[in-house]
Short mmCIF file of C-alpha atoms in Angstrom, two decimals:
data_model
loop_
_atom_site.label_atom_id
_atom_site.label_comp_id
_atom_site.label_asym_id
_atom_site.label_seq_id
_atom_site.Cartn_x
_atom_site.Cartn_y
_atom_site.Cartn_z
CA MET A 3 107.25 99.75 112.60
CA LEU A 4 104.09 99.85 109.97
CA THR A 5 103.98 96.13 108.67
CA ARG A 6 100.28 96.23 106.91
CA LEU A 7 98.44 99.38 106.08
CA LYS A 8 94.66 98.93 104.52
CA VAL A 9 93.13 102.14 103.17
CA SER A 10 89.69 102.64 101.61
CA GLY A 11 87.66 105.94 100.50
CA PHE A 12 90.87 108.26 100.89
CA LYS A 13 91.90 109.84 97.72
CA ASN A 14 92.48 107.46 95.08
CA LEU A 15 93.06 104.59 97.50
CA VAL A 16 90.12 102.00 97.34
CA ASP A 17 90.79 98.76 99.17
CA VAL A 18 94.42 99.16 99.37
CA ASP A 19 96.14 96.55 101.37
CA VAL A 20 100.01 96.81 101.14
CA ARG A 21 102.48 95.13 103.50
CA PHE A 22 105.68 96.34 103.90
CA GLY A 23 109.14 95.22 105.41
CA PRO A 24 112.04 97.21 106.78
CA PHE A 25 112.67 98.56 103.31
CA THR A 26 110.05 99.11 100.49
CA CYS A 27 110.31 100.81 97.19
CA ILE A 28 107.47 101.73 95.39
CA ALA A 29 107.85 102.66 91.77
CA GLY A 30 105.10 103.79 89.35
CA ALA A 31 104.44 106.80 86.67
CA ASN A 32 103.42 110.42 87.45
CA GLY A 33 99.98 111.07 89.10
CA VAL A 34 99.23 107.24 89.29
CA GLY A 35 98.74 107.59 93.37
CA LYS A 36 102.11 106.73 95.07
CA SER A 37 102.13 110.15 96.70
CA ASN A 38 98.48 109.29 98.05
CA LEU A 39 100.23 106.36 100.34
CA PHE A 40 102.75 108.28 101.72
CA ASP A 41 99.63 111.09 102.48
CA ALA A 42 97.82 108.24 104.14
CA ILE A 43 100.67 107.46 106.15
CA ARG A 44 101.10 111.09 107.23
CA PHE A 45 97.46 111.49 107.92
CA LEU A 46 97.34 108.62 110.49
CA SER A 47 100.42 110.14 111.90
CA ALA A 48 98.77 113.84 112.32
CA LEU A 49 95.79 112.16 113.64
CA ALA A 50 97.94 110.79 116.66
CA ASP A 51 98.58 114.28 117.37
CA GLN A 52 96.23 116.79 116.30
CA PRO A 53 92.18 117.76 116.26
CA LEU A 54 90.73 115.96 113.33
CA VAL A 55 90.39 118.80 111.36
CA ASP A 56 93.92 120.18 111.68
CA ALA A 57 94.92 116.61 110.72
CA ALA A 58 92.92 116.80 107.58
CA LEU A 59 94.20 120.37 106.59
CA SER A 60 98.01 119.30 107.16
CA VAL A 61 97.65 116.58 104.20
CA ARG A 62 98.86 117.65 100.55
CA ASP A 63 95.61 119.08 98.63
CA GLU A 64 96.93 117.95 95.13
CA GLY A 65 93.17 119.49 93.64
CA SER A 66 94.26 122.79 95.12
CA ARG A 67 90.97 123.08 97.14
CA THR A 68 92.72 124.51 100.14
CA GLY A 69 90.81 124.08 103.23
CA ASP A 70 88.32 121.66 101.91
CA ILE A 71 88.29 118.36 103.64
CA ARG A 72 85.74 116.89 101.14
CA SER A 73 88.69 116.53 99.18
CA LEU A 74 90.38 113.85 101.06
CA PHE A 75 87.72 111.73 100.15
CA TYR A 76 87.54 109.53 97.18
CA ARG A 77 85.89 110.81 94.09
CA ALA A 78 84.90 109.57 90.59
CA GLY A 79 82.91 111.81 88.63
CA GLU A 80 80.25 113.57 90.49
CA PHE A 81 80.48 110.93 93.05
CA ILE A 82 82.36 111.63 96.49
CA ALA A 83 82.69 108.72 99.33
CA ASP A 84 81.04 109.79 102.41
CA ARG A 85 83.63 107.56 104.71
CA MET A 86 87.06 106.88 104.79
CA THR A 87 88.57 103.73 106.61
CA PHE A 88 91.98 102.89 107.98
CA GLU A 89 93.69 99.64 109.27
CA ALA A 90 97.34 99.54 110.29
CA GLU A 91 99.25 96.72 111.62
CA MET A 92 102.52 97.97 113.63
CA ILE A 93 104.98 97.30 116.26
CA ILE A 94 105.34 100.08 119.01
CA PRO A 95 108.19 100.58 121.45
CA ALA A 96 108.32 98.91 124.31
CA GLU A 97 108.85 101.84 126.75
CA GLY A 98 108.16 105.55 126.49
CA VAL A 99 107.05 108.65 127.99
CA ASP A 100 104.01 110.83 127.80
CA ASP A 101 103.63 114.73 127.34
CA LEU A 102 104.35 115.00 130.78
CA GLY A 103 107.56 113.19 131.30
CA GLN A 104 105.91 110.07 132.77
CA VAL A 105 107.39 106.39 131.94
CA ALA A 106 105.07 104.00 130.05
CA LYS A 107 105.51 100.53 129.57
CA ALA A 108 103.55 98.57 126.74
CA SER A 109 101.70 95.42 127.95
CA ILE A 110 101.89 94.18 124.19
CA THR A 111 104.24 95.22 121.39
CA PHE A 112 102.46 94.38 118.60
CA VAL A 113 98.93 96.02 117.83
CA ARG A 114 96.37 96.66 115.29
CA TYR A 115 94.64 100.18 114.91
CA ALA A 116 91.40 100.78 112.89
CA LEU A 117 89.74 104.15 112.27
CA THR A 118 86.68 105.28 110.11
CA LEU A 119 85.83 108.77 109.70
CA ALA A 120 82.97 110.34 107.58
CA TYR A 121 82.35 113.58 106.28
CA ARG A 122 79.88 115.82 108.14
CA ARG A 123 78.72 119.22 107.42
CA ASP A 124 79.53 121.94 109.88
CA ASP A 125 77.33 124.91 110.30
CA GLN A 126 80.45 127.04 111.41
CA LEU A 127 82.70 125.82 109.11
CA ARG A 128 81.17 125.72 105.86
CA SER A 129 83.84 126.07 103.38
CA LEU A 130 85.82 123.04 105.57
CA GLY A 131 83.51 120.98 106.54
CA ALA A 132 84.09 118.51 109.32
CA LEU A 133 85.08 115.21 110.18
CA GLU A 134 83.14 112.70 112.22
CA LEU A 135 84.79 109.81 114.24
CA ILE A 136 82.75 106.61 112.92
CA GLY A 137 84.81 103.92 114.68
CA GLU A 138 88.30 103.39 116.61
CA GLU A 139 89.81 100.24 117.74
CA LEU A 140 93.12 99.24 119.05
CA SER A 141 93.50 95.44 119.59
CA GLN A 142 96.76 93.27 120.37
CA ILE A 143 98.07 91.00 117.80
CA ASN A 144 99.81 88.13 120.39
CA ILE A 145 103.09 86.52 119.93
CA GLY A 146 101.50 82.99 118.63
CA ASP A 147 99.92 84.96 115.85
CA ALA A 148 103.05 87.07 115.21
CA ARG A 149 104.52 85.12 112.62
CA ASP A 150 101.35 84.99 110.20
CA HIS A 151 101.39 88.71 110.39
CA LEU A 152 104.84 89.24 109.41
CA ARG A 153 105.41 87.70 106.22
CA PHE A 154 108.58 89.43 105.28
CA PRO A 155 111.82 87.45 105.74
CA HIS A 156 113.20 87.84 109.39
CA SER A 157 114.75 85.58 112.10
CA ALA A 158 113.18 84.13 114.95
CA LYS A 159 115.25 86.29 117.49
CA TRP A 160 114.23 89.39 115.39
CA ARG A 161 110.68 88.70 116.13
CA ARG A 162 111.06 87.63 120.04
CA SER A 163 112.78 90.85 120.11
CA ALA A 164 110.07 92.83 118.37
CA VAL A 165 107.05 91.13 119.62
CA GLN A 166 106.48 91.20 123.28
CA GLY A 167 103.74 90.77 125.84
CA ARG A 168 100.38 89.32 125.66
CA ARG A 169 96.64 90.44 126.13
CA THR A 170 93.46 88.81 125.89
CA SER A 171 91.02 91.89 125.38
CA ALA A 172 91.43 95.15 123.38
CA LEU A 173 92.59 98.78 124.29
CA ILE A 174 90.29 100.77 122.51
CA THR A 175 86.52 99.53 121.61
CA THR A 176 83.40 101.35 119.81
CA THR A 177 80.08 100.09 120.57
CA GLY A 178 76.46 101.45 119.45
CA GLU A 179 75.17 102.95 116.14
CA GLY A 180 74.24 106.72 115.50
CA PRO A 181 74.04 109.40 118.10
CA GLN A 182 74.44 106.45 120.58
CA ARG A 183 77.91 105.20 119.30
CA VAL A 184 80.53 105.17 122.26
CA VAL A 185 84.33 105.17 121.97
CA ILE A 186 85.51 103.25 125.06
CA VAL A 187 89.07 103.35 126.38
CA HIS A 188 90.10 100.26 128.24
CA GLN A 189 92.70 100.90 130.93
CA ASP A 190 95.90 98.86 131.23
CA GLY A 191 97.82 100.61 133.73
CA ARG A 192 96.55 101.40 137.09
CA PRO A 193 93.14 99.54 138.02
CA GLY A 194 90.10 101.39 136.95
CA ARG A 195 87.00 101.67 134.79
CA PRO A 196 86.83 101.88 131.20
CA ARG A 197 86.73 105.53 129.79
CA SER A 198 83.24 105.72 127.75
CA LEU A 199 83.53 108.91 124.83
CA LEU A 200 80.40 109.94 122.80
CA ALA A 201 81.95 109.58 119.49
CA ALA A 202 79.91 112.40 118.01
CA ASN A 203 81.42 114.75 120.49
CA LEU A 204 84.84 113.72 119.71
CA PRO A 205 87.15 116.44 118.32
CA ARG A 206 90.04 114.37 117.84
CA THR A 207 90.72 110.49 118.11
CA ALA A 208 90.63 108.77 121.47
CA LEU A 209 94.47 107.48 120.78
CA SER A 210 95.58 111.05 120.64
CA ALA A 211 94.67 111.58 124.30
CA SER A 212 96.54 108.61 125.87
CA ASN A 213 98.82 109.30 128.82
CA ALA A 214 101.18 106.81 130.77
CA ALA A 215 99.24 106.61 133.98
CA GLU A 216 95.90 105.06 132.60
CA THR A 217 96.51 103.83 129.21
CA PRO A 218 100.37 103.12 128.63
CA THR A 219 99.87 101.11 125.54
CA VAL A 220 97.76 103.29 123.99
CA LEU A 221 100.42 106.14 124.60
CA LEU A 222 103.15 103.64 123.11
CA ALA A 223 101.18 103.19 119.96
CA ARG A 224 100.57 107.09 119.67
CA ARG A 225 104.14 107.54 119.90
CA GLU A 226 104.62 105.24 117.16
CA MET A 227 102.27 106.59 115.02
CA GLN A 228 103.89 109.90 115.90
CA SER A 229 107.45 109.06 114.78
CA TRP A 230 105.67 108.29 111.18
CA ARG A 231 107.19 111.13 109.35
CA GLN A 232 108.06 112.15 105.34
CA LEU A 233 111.38 113.58 104.76
CA GLN A 234 111.16 116.66 102.66
CA LEU A 235 114.77 117.74 102.33
CA GLU A 236 115.65 121.06 101.27
CA PRO A 237 119.17 122.24 100.55
CA SER A 238 118.91 125.84 101.74
CA ALA A 239 117.60 124.38 105.44
CA MET A 240 120.51 121.95 105.19
CA ARG A 241 123.03 124.47 104.30
CA ARG A 242 122.29 126.92 107.11
CA PRO A 243 124.34 126.79 110.25
CA ASP A 244 123.01 126.20 113.49
CA ASP A 245 123.16 128.27 116.71
CA PHE A 246 124.31 126.52 120.00
CA LYS A 247 120.85 126.41 121.41
CA ALA A 248 119.14 124.69 118.06
CA PRO A 249 117.74 121.38 118.29
CA ASN A 250 120.02 118.70 118.00
CA GLN A 251 117.69 116.17 115.84
CA LEU A 252 117.32 116.46 112.10
CA GLY A 253 114.01 118.23 110.93
CA VAL A 254 112.01 116.83 108.22
CA ASP A 255 113.44 119.19 105.66
CA GLY A 256 117.06 118.33 106.94
CA SER A 257 117.36 121.39 109.29
CA HIS A 258 119.66 121.24 112.05
CA LEU A 259 121.96 118.99 110.19
CA ALA A 260 125.15 120.44 111.89
CA ALA A 261 123.92 120.29 115.26
CA THR A 262 122.77 116.89 114.71
CA LEU A 263 126.08 115.69 113.76
CA TYR A 264 127.78 117.69 116.43
CA TYR A 265 125.77 115.98 119.08
CA LEU A 266 126.25 112.51 118.12
CA ALA A 267 130.25 113.10 117.78
CA ARG A 268 130.19 114.47 121.55
CA LEU A 269 127.26 111.75 122.29
CA SER A 270 129.60 109.01 121.26
CA ASP A 271 131.00 106.63 124.14
CA PRO A 272 134.98 106.54 124.16
CA GLN A 273 136.33 103.29 123.22
CA ASP A 274 138.94 101.49 125.59
CA GLY A 275 142.13 104.04 125.51
CA GLN A 276 140.09 106.69 123.91
CA ASP A 277 139.45 110.15 124.61
CA ARG A 278 136.57 112.22 123.94
CA GLU A 279 138.07 114.04 121.03
CA ALA A 280 138.90 110.51 119.34
CA ALA A 281 135.36 109.07 120.31
CA ALA A 282 134.23 112.14 118.16
CA ALA A 283 136.54 111.82 115.30
CA GLN A 284 135.42 108.70 115.05
CA VAL A 285 131.95 109.62 114.12
CA TYR A 286 132.93 111.98 111.83
CA ALA A 287 134.98 109.46 110.20
CA GLN A 288 131.92 107.52 109.81
CA ALA A 289 130.08 110.09 107.83
CA ALA A 290 133.29 110.94 105.73
CA ASN A 291 133.70 107.18 104.70
CA ARG A 292 129.85 107.23 103.64
CA LEU A 293 130.05 110.33 102.00
CA ALA A 294 132.96 109.19 99.85
CA GLN A 295 130.89 106.06 98.27
CA LEU A 296 129.12 109.23 97.02
CA ILE A 297 131.88 111.57 96.00
CA ASP A 298 135.36 110.48 95.32
CA ASP A 299 137.52 113.24 96.65
CA VAL A 300 136.41 113.41 100.10
CA ARG A 301 138.72 113.23 103.06
CA GLU A 302 137.08 114.59 106.13
CA VAL A 303 133.61 116.07 107.36
CA TRP A 304 133.83 117.90 110.78
CA ILE A 305 131.64 120.42 112.54
CA ASP A 306 133.49 123.63 113.38
CA ARG A 307 132.37 125.32 116.64
CA ASP A 308 132.79 129.13 116.46
CA ASP A 309 131.98 130.13 120.22
CA ARG A 310 132.58 133.61 119.58
CA ARG A 311 129.54 133.72 117.03
CA GLU A 312 128.12 130.58 118.97
CA LEU A 313 127.79 128.60 115.52
CA LEU A 314 128.15 125.04 114.41
CA THR A 315 128.79 124.65 110.66
CA LEU A 316 129.17 121.59 108.69
CA PHE A 317 132.59 121.49 106.63
CA VAL A 318 133.73 118.64 104.13
CA SER A 319 137.50 118.63 102.63
CA ASN A 320 138.93 116.91 99.77
CA HIS A 321 142.32 115.22 99.70
CA ASP A 322 143.71 117.97 99.05
CA ARG A 323 142.63 119.24 102.63
CA THR A 324 140.24 122.26 101.03
CA PRO A 325 137.82 122.73 103.28
CA TYR A 326 133.95 123.41 101.84
CA SER A 327 131.15 124.78 104.42
CA ALA A 328 127.59 123.10 103.73
CA ARG A 329 127.02 126.47 101.59
CA ALA A 330 129.31 125.12 98.88
CA LEU A 331 128.17 121.49 98.85
CA SER A 332 125.92 120.72 95.91
CA ASP A 333 122.07 119.75 96.77
CA GLY A 334 122.76 115.64 96.18
CA THR A 335 125.52 115.76 98.50
CA LEU A 336 123.46 117.41 101.42
CA ARG A 337 120.71 114.91 100.76
CA PHE A 338 123.42 111.83 101.11
CA LEU A 339 124.86 113.56 104.11
CA ALA A 340 121.30 114.11 105.97
CA LEU A 341 120.56 110.51 105.30
CA THR A 342 124.02 109.49 106.78
CA VAL A 343 123.42 111.57 109.71
CA LEU A 344 119.94 110.09 110.30
CA ALA A 345 121.55 106.39 110.06
CA LEU A 346 124.23 107.28 112.57
CA ASP A 347 121.57 108.42 115.04
CA PRO A 348 120.11 105.90 117.41
CA ARG A 349 117.35 108.16 118.75
CA GLN A 350 115.79 107.88 114.99
CA ARG A 351 112.75 105.37 115.01
CA GLY A 352 109.68 104.69 113.13
CA VAL A 353 108.72 105.00 109.74
CA ILE A 354 110.44 107.55 107.35
CA CYS A 355 109.29 107.92 103.85
CA LEU A 356 111.21 109.73 101.12
CA GLU A 357 110.05 110.73 97.80
CA GLU A 358 112.56 109.83 94.81
CA PRO A 359 115.75 109.53 96.50
CA GLU A 360 117.56 109.57 93.25
CA ASN A 361 116.91 113.62 92.91
CA GLY A 362 120.57 115.20 92.73
CA ILE A 363 122.30 111.76 92.51
CA HIS A 364 124.41 110.85 89.41
CA PRO A 365 123.05 107.69 88.08
CA GLU A 366 126.37 105.52 89.00
CA ARG A 367 126.06 106.89 92.81
CA ILE A 368 122.65 105.63 92.93
CA PRO A 369 123.45 101.92 94.09
CA ALA A 370 125.30 104.06 96.96
CA MET A 371 122.17 105.72 97.97
CA LEU A 372 119.96 102.74 97.98
CA ARG A 373 122.74 101.19 100.20
CA LEU A 374 122.13 103.84 102.81
CA LEU A 375 118.84 103.92 102.55
CA GLN A 376 118.64 100.07 103.36
CA ASP A 377 121.28 100.29 106.12
CA ILE A 378 118.90 102.98 107.93
CA ALA A 379 116.35 100.48 108.03
CA VAL A 380 116.48 97.79 110.80
CA ASP A 381 117.91 94.73 109.99
CA PRO A 382 115.23 91.76 110.47
CA GLN A 383 118.06 88.85 111.14
CA LEU A 384 119.31 90.67 114.05
CA PRO A 385 117.66 91.62 117.72
CA ILE A 386 116.56 95.06 117.83
CA GLY A 387 119.02 97.11 120.17
CA ALA A 388 120.74 100.60 120.21
CA ASP A 389 122.89 99.13 117.30
CA ASN A 390 119.86 97.92 115.19
CA PRO A 391 116.88 100.34 116.08
CA LEU A 392 113.56 99.77 115.04
CA ARG A 393 113.59 101.85 111.74
CA GLN A 394 111.48 101.40 108.60
CA VAL A 395 112.05 103.42 105.19
CA ILE A 396 109.77 103.76 102.24
CA VAL A 397 110.26 105.45 99.18
CA ASN A 398 108.76 106.02 96.10
CA THR A 399 110.16 106.82 92.50
CA HIS A 400 109.83 106.56 88.78
CA ALA A 401 113.27 106.23 88.19
CA PRO A 402 114.51 103.21 86.13
CA ALA A 403 117.95 103.54 87.74
CA VAL A 404 116.31 102.98 90.95
CA VAL A 405 113.84 100.06 90.21
CA GLN A 406 116.70 98.09 88.32
CA GLN A 407 118.76 98.06 91.67
CA VAL A 408 116.49 97.65 94.77
CA PRO A 409 115.76 93.91 95.93
CA ASP A 410 113.09 92.28 94.02
CA ASP A 411 111.39 91.20 97.34
CA SER A 412 111.44 95.04 98.55
CA LEU A 413 109.56 96.40 95.55
CA LEU A 414 105.90 97.38 95.11
CA VAL A 415 104.48 98.57 91.43
CA ALA A 416 101.96 101.07 91.60
CA GLU A 417 99.11 100.89 89.08
CA PRO A 418 96.01 102.91 88.03
CA ARG A 419 92.80 100.92 87.49
CA GLU A 420 89.61 101.98 86.48
CA LEU A 421 86.79 101.78 89.09
CA VAL A 422 82.95 102.29 88.60
CA ALA A 423 81.18 103.84 91.81
CA ASP A 424 77.68 104.66 92.08
CA GLY A 425 77.32 104.62 88.20
CA GLN A 426 80.35 107.14 87.95
CA ARG A 427 83.56 105.99 86.36
CA GLY A 428 86.87 107.07 88.19
CA ARG A 429 90.31 105.58 89.07
CA GLU A 430 91.99 103.71 91.70
CA VAL A 431 95.61 102.87 92.15
CA ARG A 432 96.73 99.06 93.05
CA PHE A 433 100.09 98.12 94.51
CA ALA A 434 101.88 94.92 93.51
CA GLY A 435 104.58 92.99 94.30
CA LEU A 436 106.70 90.65 91.76
CA PRO A 437 105.97 86.99 91.39
CA GLY A 438 107.91 84.71 93.50
CA THR A 439 108.56 87.37 96.08
CA TRP A 440 107.29 87.07 99.78
CA ARG A 441 104.15 89.20 99.21
CA ALA A 442 103.42 87.04 95.98
CA GLN A 443 102.82 84.28 98.15
CA ILE A 444 100.21 86.00 100.37
CA GLU A 445 96.78 84.31 99.38
CA GLY A 446 94.77 87.00 97.11
CA ALA A 447 97.68 89.40 97.22
CA PRO A 448 98.42 91.04 93.77
CA ALA A 449 101.53 90.01 91.52
CA VAL A 450 102.62 92.57 88.67
CA PRO A 451 103.46 91.02 85.39
CA ILE A 452 107.22 90.96 84.63
CA GLY A 453 106.48 92.30 80.83
CA LYS A 454 104.80 95.55 83.38
CA LEU A 455 108.52 96.40 84.22
CA LEU A 456 109.79 96.63 80.55
CA ALA A 457 109.80 100.63 80.98
CA TYR A 458 111.69 100.26 83.89
CA LEU A 459 114.42 97.43 82.95
CA ASN A 460 115.24 99.01 79.61
CA PRO A 461 113.76 102.46 79.31
CA VAL A 462 115.40 103.10 76.24
CA ALA A 463 113.84 100.20 74.09
CA ALA A 464 110.25 100.69 75.59
CA ALA A 465 110.40 104.14 74.40
CA MET A 466 111.15 103.50 70.93
CA ASP A 467 108.69 102.21 68.36
CA THR A 468 111.20 99.35 67.57
CA PRO A 469 113.99 98.30 69.90
CA PHE A 470 116.38 100.24 67.43
CA ASN A 471 114.53 102.56 65.32
CA LEU A 472 117.22 104.62 64.12
CA ASP A 473 114.37 106.79 62.05
CA ASN A 474 113.54 109.51 64.29
CA GLY A 475 111.52 111.35 61.64
CA GLY A 476 113.81 114.45 60.72
CA ARG A 477 114.35 115.32 63.99
CA GLU A 478 117.93 115.88 65.34
CA ARG A 479 120.26 112.78 66.15
CA ARG A 480 119.32 111.73 69.63
CA VAL A 481 122.37 110.51 71.85
CA VAL A 482 120.59 106.82 71.96
CA ASP A 483 120.44 106.87 67.99
CA ARG A 484 124.21 107.01 67.78
CA GLU A 485 125.63 103.85 66.15
CA ASP A 486 128.24 103.50 68.71
CA MET A 487 125.74 103.56 71.44
CA GLN A 488 123.44 101.40 69.48
CA GLN A 489 126.23 98.73 69.83
CA LEU A 490 125.91 98.88 73.52
CA LEU A 491 122.03 98.31 73.59
CA LEU A 492 120.39 94.82 73.46
CA PRO A 493 116.96 94.35 72.67
CA PHE A 494 114.96 93.23 75.75
CA GLU A 495 112.13 90.43 75.33
CA PRO A 496 109.78 89.99 78.13
CA ALA A 497 109.44 87.10 79.79
#
């Protein structure tokens, strides 16, 4: 779980400091930089798994400079930052396995990871450039300090279940300057000497090379970061049937939807007096009941197993018992189903990012989508367990219907600001919470003026010269200009 992220020098993120709760909604206009925050999270996740250059090339390149690593650094006119810094506070799993299947147990589960990268010309990769690791640190946040770092509302029972262990020394440190800079990995598994790595020669982060035997806590921090992902649900991927050998976990594009739901149905433990078929039917019923919140005419959801062709196909039926395969379902229905399956899967952990969750959803059904997303996230009032996995959801949107429905303490508003760097004028983005919420109570944290939310709270009035201006310059009458519609609209006056 990512509880705080500080970023500077990455795209248009300059001195950004964002605190997250279990569910966070980021609202802002198109092009302001909402997606850049997602890119920063994805970049950190990639750095925990891939070499530096590969991780950089995996990040969305909004400037169409494909293969230009320099495009990841902040720009203002001709000025280009030469360093980017990241600092992430996170709660990590207490237990996991490494790439060789060896079990790892964390000595502490609340940690802070800091990373500084610089651009370096590379004679062998002139069109790409290279990244140089300037500093890397992984340090502990002990139980006694956890409450000061976890500012979102939560119970003491939840905090005790999430934050475990204690350490008196850091796990990764960096010492020295220039060519003599060294990254030191301190062992917390079996006894042994720290491992020193010359920073200038590192093709990847030290964290990405961890293992269960020598550095189990570092490994589990890596596993947490690897679980940070952005869903980009593609209807074509969700419509495809799965063969019997398909992976049984949902892909970031929604692929393997049928195989995952079938696996969850077969994995479910029968209750007293139940057989396997009844337990599977209960899982399908849960999916159907959730889908019925989006579509009134839903009776059943199930997976058809075709032994002859070895295929698994998703079906939905209405109250007339007419079956519809996934190929016949709308894009919005498939997105909702994919998120429903994700919510049912206790194996899904970590950070889930999703852009514009309202896509394909009727405005009246947006509250159902938001309830589903909040249910996917961990409940911070209950202890973490199989029925309350440590999951976090971060969404971004520019839709008024979403902003109006989310809890006020989950909302962050992204606003552009001018910035002058090295005499060059550029733009950065600031993320601010609402006055009176837990974020606004943190010293130095920005708060967005309520008046700034006019476009979300009453978008029709905000778009008109006057709240009810019926003169639209001789154009054809809009829906909003109808007299019967005007009677339903009330003027909005910002506080």
